[in-house]
Short mmCIF file of C-alpha atoms in Angstrom, two decimals:
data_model
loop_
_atom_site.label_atom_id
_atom_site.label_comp_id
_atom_site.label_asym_id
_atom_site.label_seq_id
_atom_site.Cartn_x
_atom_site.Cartn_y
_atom_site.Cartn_z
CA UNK A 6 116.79 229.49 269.32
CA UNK A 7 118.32 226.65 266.77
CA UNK A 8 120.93 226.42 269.80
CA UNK A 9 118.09 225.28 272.11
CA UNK A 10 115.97 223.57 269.81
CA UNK A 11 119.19 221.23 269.73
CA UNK A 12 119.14 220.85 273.56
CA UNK A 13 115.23 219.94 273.46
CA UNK A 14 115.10 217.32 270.68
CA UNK A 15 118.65 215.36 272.17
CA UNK A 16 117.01 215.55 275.91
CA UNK A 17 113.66 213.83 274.21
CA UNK A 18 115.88 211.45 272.52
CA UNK A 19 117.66 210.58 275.94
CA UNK A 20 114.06 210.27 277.46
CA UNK A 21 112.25 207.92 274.73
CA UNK A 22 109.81 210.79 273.93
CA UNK A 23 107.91 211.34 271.28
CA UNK A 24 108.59 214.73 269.43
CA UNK A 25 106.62 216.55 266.13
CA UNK A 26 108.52 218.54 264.34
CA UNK A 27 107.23 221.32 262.27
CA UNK A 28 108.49 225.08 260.84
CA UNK A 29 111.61 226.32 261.93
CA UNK A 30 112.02 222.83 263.56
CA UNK A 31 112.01 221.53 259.75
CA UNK A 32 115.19 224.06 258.76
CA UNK A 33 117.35 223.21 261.23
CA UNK A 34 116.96 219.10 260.64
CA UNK A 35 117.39 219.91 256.81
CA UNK A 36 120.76 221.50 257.99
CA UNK A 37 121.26 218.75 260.75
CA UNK A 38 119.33 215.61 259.71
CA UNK A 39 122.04 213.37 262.33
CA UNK A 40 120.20 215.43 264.93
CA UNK A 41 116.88 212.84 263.94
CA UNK A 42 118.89 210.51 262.21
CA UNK A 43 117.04 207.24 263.56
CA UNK A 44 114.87 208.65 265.80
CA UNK A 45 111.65 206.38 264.99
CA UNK A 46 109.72 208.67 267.66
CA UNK A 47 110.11 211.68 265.63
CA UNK A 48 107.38 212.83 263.28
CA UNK A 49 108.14 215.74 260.92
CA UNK A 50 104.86 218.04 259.25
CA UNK A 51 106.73 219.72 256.29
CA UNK A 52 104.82 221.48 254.05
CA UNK A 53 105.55 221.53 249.81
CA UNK A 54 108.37 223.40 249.88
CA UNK A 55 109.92 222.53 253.55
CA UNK A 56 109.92 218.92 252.46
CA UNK A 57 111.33 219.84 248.87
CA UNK A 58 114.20 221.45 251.05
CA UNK A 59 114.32 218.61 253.09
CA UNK A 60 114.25 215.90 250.47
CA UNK A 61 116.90 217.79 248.34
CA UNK A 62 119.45 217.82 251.85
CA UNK A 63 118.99 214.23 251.65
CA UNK A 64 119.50 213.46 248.48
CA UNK A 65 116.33 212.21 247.34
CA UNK A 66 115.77 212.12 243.80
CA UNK A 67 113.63 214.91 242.34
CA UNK A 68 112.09 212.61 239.65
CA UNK A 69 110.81 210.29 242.76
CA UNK A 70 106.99 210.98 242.86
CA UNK A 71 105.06 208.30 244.28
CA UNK A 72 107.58 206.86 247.14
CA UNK A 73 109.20 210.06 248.04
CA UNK A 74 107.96 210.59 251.89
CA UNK A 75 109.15 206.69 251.89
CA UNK A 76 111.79 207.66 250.61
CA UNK A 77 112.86 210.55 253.07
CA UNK A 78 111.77 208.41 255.95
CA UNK A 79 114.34 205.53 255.20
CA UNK A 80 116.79 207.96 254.71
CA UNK A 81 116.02 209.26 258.45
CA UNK A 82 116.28 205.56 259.46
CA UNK A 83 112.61 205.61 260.09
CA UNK A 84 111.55 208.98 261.16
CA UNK A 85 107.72 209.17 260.60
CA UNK A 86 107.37 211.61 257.40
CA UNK A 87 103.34 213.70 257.60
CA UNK A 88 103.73 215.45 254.07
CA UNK A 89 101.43 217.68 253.98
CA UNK A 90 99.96 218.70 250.16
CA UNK A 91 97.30 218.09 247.70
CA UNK A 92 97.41 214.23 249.02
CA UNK A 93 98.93 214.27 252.61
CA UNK A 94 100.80 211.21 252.71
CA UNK A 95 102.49 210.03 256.17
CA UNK A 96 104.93 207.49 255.60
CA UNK A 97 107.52 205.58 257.72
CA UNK A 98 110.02 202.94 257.07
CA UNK A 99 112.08 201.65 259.92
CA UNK A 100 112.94 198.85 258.80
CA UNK A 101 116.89 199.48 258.17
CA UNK A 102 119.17 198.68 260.25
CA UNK A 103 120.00 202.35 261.16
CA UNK A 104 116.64 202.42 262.72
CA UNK A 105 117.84 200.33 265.67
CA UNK A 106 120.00 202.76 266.92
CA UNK A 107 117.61 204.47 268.80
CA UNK A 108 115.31 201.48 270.14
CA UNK A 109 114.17 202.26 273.83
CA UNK A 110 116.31 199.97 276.11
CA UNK A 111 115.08 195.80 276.13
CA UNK A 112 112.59 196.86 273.01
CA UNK A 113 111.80 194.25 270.86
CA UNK A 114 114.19 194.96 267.66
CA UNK A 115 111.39 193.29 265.18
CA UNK A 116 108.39 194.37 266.74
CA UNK A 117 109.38 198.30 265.98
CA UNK A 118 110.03 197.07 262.70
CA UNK A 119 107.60 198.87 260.52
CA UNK A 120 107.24 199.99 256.79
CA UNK A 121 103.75 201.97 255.91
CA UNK A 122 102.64 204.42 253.39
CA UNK A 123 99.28 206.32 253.83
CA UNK A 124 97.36 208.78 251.58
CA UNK A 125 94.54 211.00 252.66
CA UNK A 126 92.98 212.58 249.63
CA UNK A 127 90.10 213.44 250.88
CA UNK A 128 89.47 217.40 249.46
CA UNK A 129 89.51 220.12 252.05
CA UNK A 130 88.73 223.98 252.17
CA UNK A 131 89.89 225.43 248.67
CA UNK A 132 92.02 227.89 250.44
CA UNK A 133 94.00 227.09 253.72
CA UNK A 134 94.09 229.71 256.25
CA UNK A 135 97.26 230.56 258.43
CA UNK A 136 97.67 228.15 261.10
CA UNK A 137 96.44 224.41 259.71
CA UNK A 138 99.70 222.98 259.82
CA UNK A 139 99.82 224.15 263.86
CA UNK A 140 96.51 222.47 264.65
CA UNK A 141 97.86 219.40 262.59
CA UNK A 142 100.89 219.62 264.29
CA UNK A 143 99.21 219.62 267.82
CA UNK A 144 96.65 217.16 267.41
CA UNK A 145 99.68 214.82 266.07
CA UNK A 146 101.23 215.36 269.07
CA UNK A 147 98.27 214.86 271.38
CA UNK A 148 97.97 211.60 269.98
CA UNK A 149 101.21 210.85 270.31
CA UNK A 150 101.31 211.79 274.31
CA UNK A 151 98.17 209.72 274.72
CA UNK A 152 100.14 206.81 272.93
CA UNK A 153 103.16 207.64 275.69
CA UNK A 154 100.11 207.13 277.97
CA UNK A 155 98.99 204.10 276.93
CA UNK A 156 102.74 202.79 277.38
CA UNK A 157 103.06 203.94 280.88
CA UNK A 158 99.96 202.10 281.82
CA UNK A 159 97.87 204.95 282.17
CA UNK A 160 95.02 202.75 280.98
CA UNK A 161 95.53 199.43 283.49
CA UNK A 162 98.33 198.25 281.73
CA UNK A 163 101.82 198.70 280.53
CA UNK A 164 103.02 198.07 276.89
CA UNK A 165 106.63 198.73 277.58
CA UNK A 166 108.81 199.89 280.51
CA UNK A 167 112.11 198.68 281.46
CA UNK A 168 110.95 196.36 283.95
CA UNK A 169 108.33 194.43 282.50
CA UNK A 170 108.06 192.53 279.12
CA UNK A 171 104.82 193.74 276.65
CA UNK A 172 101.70 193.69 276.69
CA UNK A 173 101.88 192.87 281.04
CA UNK A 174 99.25 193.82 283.25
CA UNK A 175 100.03 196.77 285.58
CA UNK A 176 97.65 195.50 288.26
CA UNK A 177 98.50 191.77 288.09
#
């Protein structure tokens, strides 16, 4: 299965698609974090101890409390980081230079640029029930594919394709 999880995430990277990663995905990119490595399309859900894991693979000091989803991010060259916890906080930070690597052909280098930390501490149930993080992990996702949407043109014009510049008007 890790075998073909491989296949899917380097075929979405060839594509420019957006991916979520979540669960099992989360164990094999702790193993194999080149397999993300700069990927600014990718956005990983890891729960408390998936991004412990994942934070200790990287080398992200333990002591690091209030930047560490920042901190994982950069070290992913700006891999979108949805900690989930107490706080959730989603944090990305592509703005190194390994980051670049994986801009969509003729894609502005500056206007991917992009460096934000968010914290949603707004309480929920007292006890979560088995399957939040999927519905998290899906709605994620559905945003994201309506965002692909949106750049196709889907809604009368096209932020970015290979043959226009951004921001153009599919119908002009």
């Amino acid at each position: 299965m890790q075998s073909l999880a491989k296949t899917a995430i380097h075929l979405a990277r060839k594509a420019g698609i957006f991916i979520v990663l979540d669960a099992d995905a989360l164990y094999l990119i702790a193993n194999e974090p080149s397999l993300i490595h700069g990927y600014t399309r990718a956005v990983l859900t890891p729960n408390i101890s998936e991004f412990k894991r994942l934070s200790d693979k990287l080398g992200v000091d333990p002591d690091t409390v209030e930047n560490r989803a920042e901190c994982v991010s950069r070290r992913l060259g700006g891999v979108t980081v949805l900690q989930k916890g107490p706080k959730d906080i989603i944090a990305t930070d592509s703005t190194g230079e390994e980051a670049e690597k994986s801009l969509l052909k003729g894609a502005d280098k500056e206007s991917e640029k992009a460096k934000e930390v968010v914290q949603v501490d707004i309480p929920g149930g007292l006890k979560r029930c088995g399957g939040q993080g999927d519905i998290l992990s899906g709605a994620v996702g559905t945003f994201m594919a309506w965002g692909k949407c949106y750049e196709n043109g889907a809604f009368g014009y096209v932020f970015f394709s290979e043959t226009s510049s951004p921001l153009s008007f599919a119908n002009s």
